[in-house]
Amino acid sequence: DAGVTQSPTHLIKTRGQQVTLRCSPKSGHDTVSWYQQALGQGPQFIFQYYEEEERQRGNFPDRFSGHQFPNYSSELNVNALLLGDSALYLCASTQNVLRAEAFFGQGTRLTVV
Amino acid sequence: AQSVAQPEDQVNVAEGNPLTVKCTYSVSGNPYLFWYVQYPNRGLQFLLKYITGDNLVKGSYGFEAEFNKSQTSFHLKKPSALVSDSALYFCAVYQAGTALIFGKGTTLSVSS
């Protein structure tokens, strides 16, 4: 049973560029959440997708956007990258939007130079 | 607003000794509480959760956690630490209709 998979594992971008990160949820899960983990910090909630719609959003600017596809996979897009966007981006999936137990992917390490 | 506090940045224990990683929370209503572990350059792995019921929760790899409502605490414990337990540990709280809120993490270092 494949768990949550994320791609790519590492990424280097230049300030001002745009980036897309991808996530496939655990089999049987239909809800995907994205988290940003800056160095030395706990993960911070970005947003959650369920039924192809953004259901909840944390305190992140509109430069952060996402999408969920009919197969439940998801993308995180970040526009106009800033140095401060450098972080580990984690995708988590749950069995449905009401379930709390989340399974995390290994993350995408984004470095903005 | 919900919040989670992990008062120790680092906990050091010798192999074979008991370990405790502390967590306190602030939330209105009944919380769902979680512990996750993170190894270097990896995602988070679920250890255990408290939803309701027995205040002592048993989880993966011999870890357990004690829910104390009066002290709003959810400390992670293990009777005998292993060197392989060395990692970054996160406590998190969840309420229905919200997302997981994480503490800043505690680095556990187990020496041989």
PDB file of N, CA and C in Angstrom, chain B residues 15-87:
ATOM      1  N   GLU B  15      20.738   5.704  26.982  1.00  0.00           N
ATOM      2  CA  GLU B  15      20.042   4.504  26.518  1.00  0.00           C
ATOM      3  C   GLU B  15      19.668   3.635  27.702  1.00  0.00           C
ATOM      4  N   GLY B  16      18.451   3.124  27.694  1.00  0.00           N
ATOM      5  CA  GLY B  16      17.965   2.275  28.763  1.00  0.00           C
ATOM      6  C   GLY B  16      17.205   3.028  29.845  1.00  0.00           C
ATOM      7  N   ASN B  17      17.387   4.342  29.888  1.00  0.00           N
ATOM      8  CA  ASN B  17      16.651   5.145  30.867  1.00  0.00           C
ATOM      9  C   ASN B  17      15.283   5.542  30.329  1.00  0.00           C
ATOM     10  N   PRO B  18      14.346   5.850  31.223  1.00  0.00           N
ATOM     11  CA  PRO B  18      13.044   6.329  30.755  1.00  0.00           C
ATOM     12  C   PRO B  18      13.155   7.739  30.185  1.00  0.00           C
ATOM     13  N   LEU B  19      12.275   8.046  29.253  1.00  0.00           N
ATOM     14  CA  LEU B  19      12.269   9.376  28.660  1.00  0.00           C
ATOM     15  C   LEU B  19      10.871   9.987  28.733  1.00  0.00           C
ATOM     16  N   THR B  20      10.852  11.314  28.817  1.00  0.00           N
ATOM     17  CA  THR B  20       9.606  12.070  28.768  1.00  0.00           C
ATOM     18  C   THR B  20       9.821  13.295  27.900  1.00  0.00           C
ATOM     19  N   VAL B  21       8.927  13.516  26.960  1.00  0.00           N
ATOM     20  CA  VAL B  21       8.925  14.722  26.142  1.00  0.00           C
ATOM     21  C   VAL B  21       7.612  15.440  26.438  1.00  0.00           C
ATOM     22  N   LYS B  22       7.722  16.684  26.877  1.00  0.00           N
ATOM     23  CA  LYS B  22       6.554  17.382  27.404  1.00  0.00           C
ATOM     24  C   LYS B  22       5.774  18.148  26.331  1.00  0.00           C
ATOM     25  N   CYS B  23       4.463  18.218  26.553  1.00  0.00           N
ATOM     26  CA  CYS B  23       3.571  18.953  25.657  1.00  0.00           C
ATOM     27  C   CYS B  23       2.397  19.479  26.468  1.00  0.00           C
ATOM     28  N   THR B  24       2.085  20.740  26.313  1.00  0.00           N
ATOM     29  CA  THR B  24       0.860  21.307  26.876  1.00  0.00           C
ATOM     30  C   THR B  24       0.083  21.965  25.748  1.00  0.00           C
ATOM     31  N   TYR B  25      -1.211  22.055  25.920  1.00  0.00           N
ATOM     32  CA  TYR B  25      -2.051  22.576  24.856  1.00  0.00           C
ATOM     33  C   TYR B  25      -3.061  23.569  25.398  1.00  0.00           C
ATOM     34  N   SER B  26      -3.569  24.372  24.501  1.00  0.00           N
ATOM     35  CA  SER B  26      -4.639  25.311  24.833  1.00  0.00           C
ATOM     36  C   SER B  26      -5.672  25.228  23.726  1.00  0.00           C
ATOM     37  N   VAL B  27      -6.868  24.801  24.104  1.00  0.00           N
ATOM     38  CA  VAL B  27      -7.924  24.654  23.104  1.00  0.00           C
ATOM     39  C   VAL B  27      -9.261  24.674  23.809  1.00  0.00           C
ATOM     40  N   SER B  28     -10.250  25.211  23.167  1.00  0.00           N
ATOM     41  CA  SER B  28     -11.589  25.171  23.737  1.00  0.00           C
ATOM     42  C   SER B  28     -12.259  23.872  23.313  1.00  0.00           C
ATOM     43  N   GLY B  29     -13.005  23.292  24.201  1.00  0.00           N
ATOM     44  CA  GLY B  29     -13.671  22.036  23.875  1.00  0.00           C
ATOM     45  C   GLY B  29     -12.751  20.853  24.062  1.00  0.00           C
ATOM     46  N   ASN B  30     -13.134  19.747  23.475  1.00  0.00           N
ATOM     47  CA  ASN B  30     -12.376  18.510  23.617  1.00  0.00           C
ATOM     48  C   ASN B  30     -11.358  18.371  22.497  1.00  0.00           C
ATOM     49  N   PRO B  31     -10.111  18.234  22.853  1.00  0.00           N
ATOM     50  CA  PRO B  31      -9.079  18.180  21.820  1.00  0.00           C
ATOM     51  C   PRO B  31      -8.818  16.767  21.326  1.00  0.00           C
ATOM     52  N   TYR B  32      -8.358  16.696  20.092  1.00  0.00           N
ATOM     53  CA  TYR B  32      -7.709  15.492  19.610  1.00  0.00           C
ATOM     54  C   TYR B  32      -6.209  15.801  19.672  1.00  0.00           C
ATOM     55  N   LEU B  33      -5.442  14.901  20.246  1.00  0.00           N
ATOM     56  CA  LEU B  33      -4.019  15.158  20.455  1.00  0.00           C
ATOM     57  C   LEU B  33      -3.178  14.093  19.777  1.00  0.00           C
ATOM     58  N   PHE B  34      -2.059  14.509  19.239  1.00  0.00           N
ATOM     59  CA  PHE B  34      -1.209  13.623  18.462  1.00  0.00           C
ATOM     60  C   PHE B  34       0.258  13.823  18.814  1.00  0.00           C
ATOM     61  N   TRP B  35       1.033  12.766  18.608  1.00  0.00           N
ATOM     62  CA  TRP B  35       2.482  12.854  18.577  1.00  0.00           C
ATOM     63  C   TRP B  35       2.973  12.296  17.249  1.00  0.00           C
ATOM     64  N   TYR B  36       3.898  13.062  16.649  1.00  0.00           N
ATOM     65  CA  TYR B  36       4.556  12.643  15.424  1.00  0.00           C
ATOM     66  C   TYR B  36       6.067  12.684  15.656  1.00  0.00           C
ATOM     67  N   VAL B  37       6.802  11.863  14.892  1.00  0.00           N
ATOM     68  CA  VAL B  37       8.258  11.850  14.953  1.00  0.00           C
ATOM     69  C   VAL B  37       8.797  12.148  13.556  1.00  0.00           C
ATOM     70  N   GLN B  38       9.904  12.887  13.526  1.00  0.00           N
ATOM     71  CA  GLN B  38      10.525  13.230  12.244  1.00  0.00           C
ATOM     72  C   GLN B  38      12.014  12.918  12.302  1.00  0.00           C
ATOM     73  N   TYR B  39      12.454  12.088  11.357  1.00  0.00           N
ATOM     74  CA  TYR B  39      13.869  11.792  11.217  1.00  0.00           C
ATOM     75  C   TYR B  39      14.466  12.758  10.197  1.00  0.00           C
ATOM     76  N   PRO B  40      15.785  12.973  10.212  1.00  0.00           N
ATOM     77  CA  PRO B  40      16.403  13.975   9.335  1.00  0.00           C
ATOM     78  C   PRO B  40      15.991  13.844   7.883  1.00  0.00           C
ATOM     79  N   ASN B  41      15.584  14.978   7.311  1.00  0.00           N
ATOM     80  CA  ASN B  41      15.208  15.061   5.892  1.00  0.00           C
ATOM     81  C   ASN B  41      14.066  14.121   5.523  1.00  0.00           C
ATOM     82  N   ARG B  42      13.180  13.872   6.479  1.00  0.00           N
ATOM     83  CA  ARG B  42      12.035  13.018   6.223  1.00  0.00           C
ATOM     84  C   ARG B  42      10.744  13.719   6.646  1.00  0.00           C
ATOM     85  N   GLY B  43       9.634  13.149   6.213  1.00  0.00           N
ATOM     86  CA  GLY B  43       8.334  13.651   6.656  1.00  0.00           C
ATOM     87  C   GLY B  43       8.036  13.199   8.064  1.00  0.00           C
ATOM     88  N   LEU B  44       6.815  13.462   8.484  1.00  0.00           N
ATOM     89  CA  LEU B  44       6.404  13.115   9.838  1.00  0.00           C
ATOM     90  C   LEU B  44       5.780  11.724   9.877  1.00  0.00           C
ATOM     91  N   GLN B  45       6.130  10.978  10.908  1.00  0.00           N
ATOM     92  CA  GLN B  45       5.535   9.660  11.100  1.00  0.00           C
ATOM     93  C   GLN B  45       4.638   9.697  12.329  1.00  0.00           C
ATOM     94  N   PHE B  46       3.441   9.165  12.181  1.00  0.00           N
ATOM     95  CA  PHE B  46       2.469   9.119  13.267  1.00  0.00           C
ATOM     96  C   PHE B  46       2.940   8.160  14.352  1.00  0.00           C
ATOM     97  N   LEU B  47       2.879   8.597  15.627  1.00  0.00           N
ATOM     98  CA  LEU B  47       3.231   7.748  16.757  1.00  0.00           C
ATOM     99  C   LEU B  47       2.003   7.282  17.523  1.00  0.00           C
ATOM    100  N   LEU B  48       1.167   8.246  17.907  1.00  0.00           N
ATOM    101  CA  LEU B  48      -0.021   7.888  18.684  1.00  0.00           C
ATOM    102  C   LEU B  48      -0.979   9.067  18.728  1.00  0.00           C
ATOM    103  N   LYS B  49      -2.198   8.781  19.191  1.00  0.00           N
ATOM    104  CA  LYS B  49      -3.220   9.812  19.277  1.00  0.00           C
ATOM    105  C   LYS B  49      -4.104   9.577  20.490  1.00  0.00           C
ATOM    106  N   TYR B  50      -4.679  10.665  20.972  1.00  0.00           N
ATOM    107  CA  TYR B  50      -5.727  10.608  21.983  1.00  0.00           C
ATOM    108  C   TYR B  50      -6.959  11.283  21.404  1.00  0.00           C
ATOM    109  N   ILE B  51      -8.062  10.525  21.407  1.00  0.00           N
ATOM    110  CA  ILE B  51      -9.340  11.081  20.967  1.00  0.00           C
ATOM    111  C   ILE B  51     -10.287  11.153  22.155  1.00  0.00           C
ATOM    112  N   THR B  52     -10.464  10.033  22.796  1.00  0.00           N
ATOM    113  CA  THR B  52     -11.319   9.950  23.976  1.00  0.00           C
ATOM    114  C   THR B  52     -10.991   8.640  24.670  1.00  0.00           C
ATOM    115  N   GLY B  53     -11.487   8.474  25.907  1.00  0.00           N
ATOM    116  CA  GLY B  53     -11.303   7.203  26.576  1.00  0.00           C
ATOM    117  C   GLY B  53     -10.157   7.210  27.558  1.00  0.00           C
ATOM    118  N   ASP B  54      -9.436   6.087  27.624  1.00  0.00           N
ATOM    119  CA  ASP B  54      -8.355   5.901  28.577  1.00  0.00           C
ATOM    120  C   ASP B  54      -7.309   6.999  28.428  1.00  0.00           C
ATOM    121  N   ASN B  55      -6.908   7.566  29.560  1.00  0.00           N
ATOM    122  CA  ASN B  55      -5.958   8.676  29.520  1.00  0.00           C
ATOM    123  C   ASN B  55      -4.552   8.243  29.114  1.00  0.00           C
ATOM    124  N   LEU B  56      -4.230   6.969  29.236  1.00  0.00           N
ATOM    125  CA  LEU B  56      -2.926   6.461  28.827  1.00  0.00           C
ATOM    126  C   LEU B  56      -3.081   5.813  27.452  1.00  0.00           C
ATOM    127  N   VAL B  57      -2.375   6.367  26.496  1.00  0.00           N
ATOM    128  CA  VAL B  57      -2.478   5.910  25.120  1.00  0.00           C
ATOM    129  C   VAL B  57      -1.170   5.236  24.730  1.00  0.00           C
ATOM    130  N   LYS B  58      -1.264   4.059  24.134  1.00  0.00           N
ATOM    131  CA  LYS B  58      -0.072   3.349  23.681  1.00  0.00           C
ATOM    132  C   LYS B  58       0.042   3.493  22.166  1.00  0.00           C
ATOM    133  N   GLY B  59       1.293   3.656  21.705  1.00  0.00           N
ATOM    134  CA  GLY B  59       1.504   3.866  20.287  1.00  0.00           C
ATOM    135  C   GLY B  59       2.604   3.002  19.725  1.00  0.00           C
ATOM    136  N   SER B  60       3.183   3.494  18.644  1.00  0.00           N
ATOM    137  CA  SER B  60       4.215   2.738  17.937  1.00  0.00           C
ATOM    138  C   SER B  60       5.543   2.775  18.681  1.00  0.00           C
ATOM    139  N   TYR B  61       6.386   1.743  18.403  1.00  0.00           N
ATOM    140  CA  TYR B  61       7.766   1.682  18.885  1.00  0.00           C
ATOM    141  C   TYR B  61       7.894   1.759  20.410  1.00  0.00           C
ATOM    142  N   GLY B  62       6.871   1.349  21.142  1.00  0.00           N
ATOM    143  CA  GLY B  62       6.939   1.315  22.597  1.00  0.00           C
ATOM    144  C   GLY B  62       6.635   2.639  23.274  1.00  0.00           C
ATOM    145  N   PHE B  63       6.261   3.647  22.509  1.00  0.00           N
ATOM    146  CA  PHE B  63       5.911   4.942  23.083  1.00  0.00           C
ATOM    147  C   PHE B  63       4.493   4.931  23.643  1.00  0.00           C
ATOM    148  N   GLU B  64       4.290   5.767  24.643  1.00  0.00           N
ATOM    149  CA  GLU B  64       2.972   5.986  25.195  1.00  0.00           C
ATOM    150  C   GLU B  64       2.847   7.442  25.601  1.00  0.00           C
ATOM    151  N   ALA B  65       1.631   7.899  25.809  1.00  0.00           N
ATOM    152  CA  ALA B  65       1.412   9.285  26.203  1.00  0.00           C
ATOM    153  C   ALA B  65       0.272   9.334  27.192  1.00  0.00           C
ATOM    154  N   GLU B  66       0.381  10.264  28.132  1.00  0.00           N
ATOM    155  CA  GLU B  66      -0.639  10.401  29.168  1.00  0.00           C
ATOM    156  C   GLU B  66      -1.374  11.719  29.003  1.00  0.00           C
ATOM    157  N   PHE B  67      -2.669  11.633  28.808  1.00  0.00           N
ATOM    158  CA  PHE B  67      -3.526  12.809  28.690  1.00  0.00           C
ATOM    159  C   PHE B  67      -3.955  13.242  30.079  1.00  0.00           C
ATOM    160  N   ASN B  68      -3.714  14.518  30.406  1.00  0.00           N
ATOM    161  CA  ASN B  68      -4.108  15.055  31.707  1.00  0.00           C
ATOM    162  C   ASN B  68      -4.929  16.308  31.446  1.00  0.00           C
ATOM    163  N   LYS B  69      -6.245  16.179  31.583  1.00  0.00           N
ATOM    164  CA  LYS B  69      -7.140  17.285  31.231  1.00  0.00           C
ATOM    165  C   LYS B  69      -6.962  18.467  32.172  1.00  0.00           C
ATOM    166  N   SER B  70      -6.775  18.213  33.457  1.00  0.00           N
ATOM    167  CA  SER B  70      -6.679  19.308  34.424  1.00  0.00           C
ATOM    168  C   SER B  70      -5.406  20.127  34.220  1.00  0.00           C
ATOM    169  N   GLN B  71      -4.345  19.470  33.765  1.00  0.00           N
ATOM    170  CA  GLN B  71      -3.088  20.167  33.503  1.00  0.00           C
ATOM    171  C   GLN B  71      -2.917  20.509  32.027  1.00  0.00           C
ATOM    172  N   THR B  72      -3.900  20.186  31.224  1.00  0.00           N
ATOM    173  CA  THR B  72      -3.858  20.380  29.760  1.00  0.00           C
ATOM    174  C   THR B  72      -2.518  19.926  29.202  1.00  0.00           C
ATOM    175  N   SER B  73      -2.141  18.705  29.545  1.00  0.00           N
ATOM    176  CA  SER B  73      -0.863  18.178  29.090  1.00  0.00           C
ATOM    177  C   SER B  73      -1.049  16.848  28.384  1.00  0.00           C
ATOM    178  N   PHE B  74      -0.077  16.534  27.557  1.00  0.00           N
ATOM    179  CA  PHE B  74      -0.092  15.282  26.803  1.00  0.00           C
ATOM    180  C   PHE B  74       1.368  14.881  26.607  1.00  0.00           C
ATOM    181  N   HIS B  75       2.013  14.429  27.669  1.00  0.00           N
ATOM    182  CA  HIS B  75       3.442  14.124  27.639  1.00  0.00           C
ATOM    183  C   HIS B  75       3.705  12.763  27.009  1.00  0.00           C
ATOM    184  N   LEU B  76       4.737  12.705  26.196  1.00  0.00           N
ATOM    185  CA  LEU B  76       5.162  11.474  25.537  1.00  0.00           C
ATOM    186  C   LEU B  76       6.173  10.766  26.432  1.00  0.00           C
ATOM    187  N   LYS B  77       6.024   9.442  26.555  1.00  0.00           N
ATOM    188  CA  LYS B  77       6.909   8.697  27.450  1.00  0.00           C
ATOM    189  C   LYS B  77       7.334   7.381  26.811  1.00  0.00           C
ATOM    190  N   LYS B  78       8.472   6.883  27.308  1.00  0.00           N
ATOM    191  CA  LYS B  78       8.924   5.548  26.936  1.00  0.00           C
ATOM    192  C   LYS B  78       9.734   5.008  28.104  1.00  0.00           C
ATOM    193  N   PRO B  79       9.469   3.787  28.540  1.00  0.00           N
ATOM    194  CA  PRO B  79      10.134   3.251  29.737  1.00  0.00           C
ATOM    195  C   PRO B  79      11.644   3.073  29.573  1.00  0.00           C
ATOM    196  N   SER B  80      12.094   2.727  28.366  1.00  0.00           N
ATOM    197  CA  SER B  80      13.502   2.450  28.155  1.00  0.00           C
ATOM    198  C   SER B  80      13.911   2.990  26.779  1.00  0.00           C
ATOM    199  N   ALA B  81      14.724   4.038  26.776  1.00  0.00           N
ATOM    200  CA  ALA B  81      15.078   4.704  25.519  1.00  0.00           C
ATOM    201  C   ALA B  81      16.111   3.903  24.724  1.00  0.00           C
ATOM    202  N   LEU B  82      16.006   4.004  23.403  1.00  0.00           N
ATOM    203  CA  LEU B  82      16.969   3.413  22.486  1.00  0.00           C
ATOM    204  C   LEU B  82      17.685   4.525  21.724  1.00  0.00           C
ATOM    205  N   VAL B  83      18.922   4.244  21.309  1.00  0.00           N
ATOM    206  CA  VAL B  83      19.652   5.241  20.512  1.00  0.00           C
ATOM    207  C   VAL B  83      18.863   5.587  19.252  1.00  0.00           C
ATOM    208  N   SER B  84      18.181   4.600  18.704  1.00  0.00           N
ATOM    209  CA  SER B  84      17.413   4.801  17.480  1.00  0.00           C
ATOM    210  C   SER B  84      16.177   5.689  17.689  1.00  0.00           C
ATOM    211  N   ASP B  85      15.850   6.002  18.932  1.00  0.00           N
ATOM    212  CA  ASP B  85      14.735   6.919  19.209  1.00  0.00           C
ATOM    213  C   ASP B  85      15.136   8.377  18.986  1.00  0.00           C
ATOM    214  N   SER B  86      16.416   8.631  18.807  1.00  0.00           N
ATOM    215  CA  SER B  86      16.902   9.996  18.592  1.00  0.00           C
ATOM    216  C   SER B  86      16.272  10.569  17.327  1.00  0.00           C
ATOM    217  N   ALA B  87      15.545  11.660  17.515  1.00  0.00           N
ATOM    218  CA  ALA B  87      14.798  12.275  16.401  1.00  0.00           C
ATOM    219  C   ALA B  87      14.140  13.549  16.917  1.00  0.00           C
TER     220      ALA B  87
END
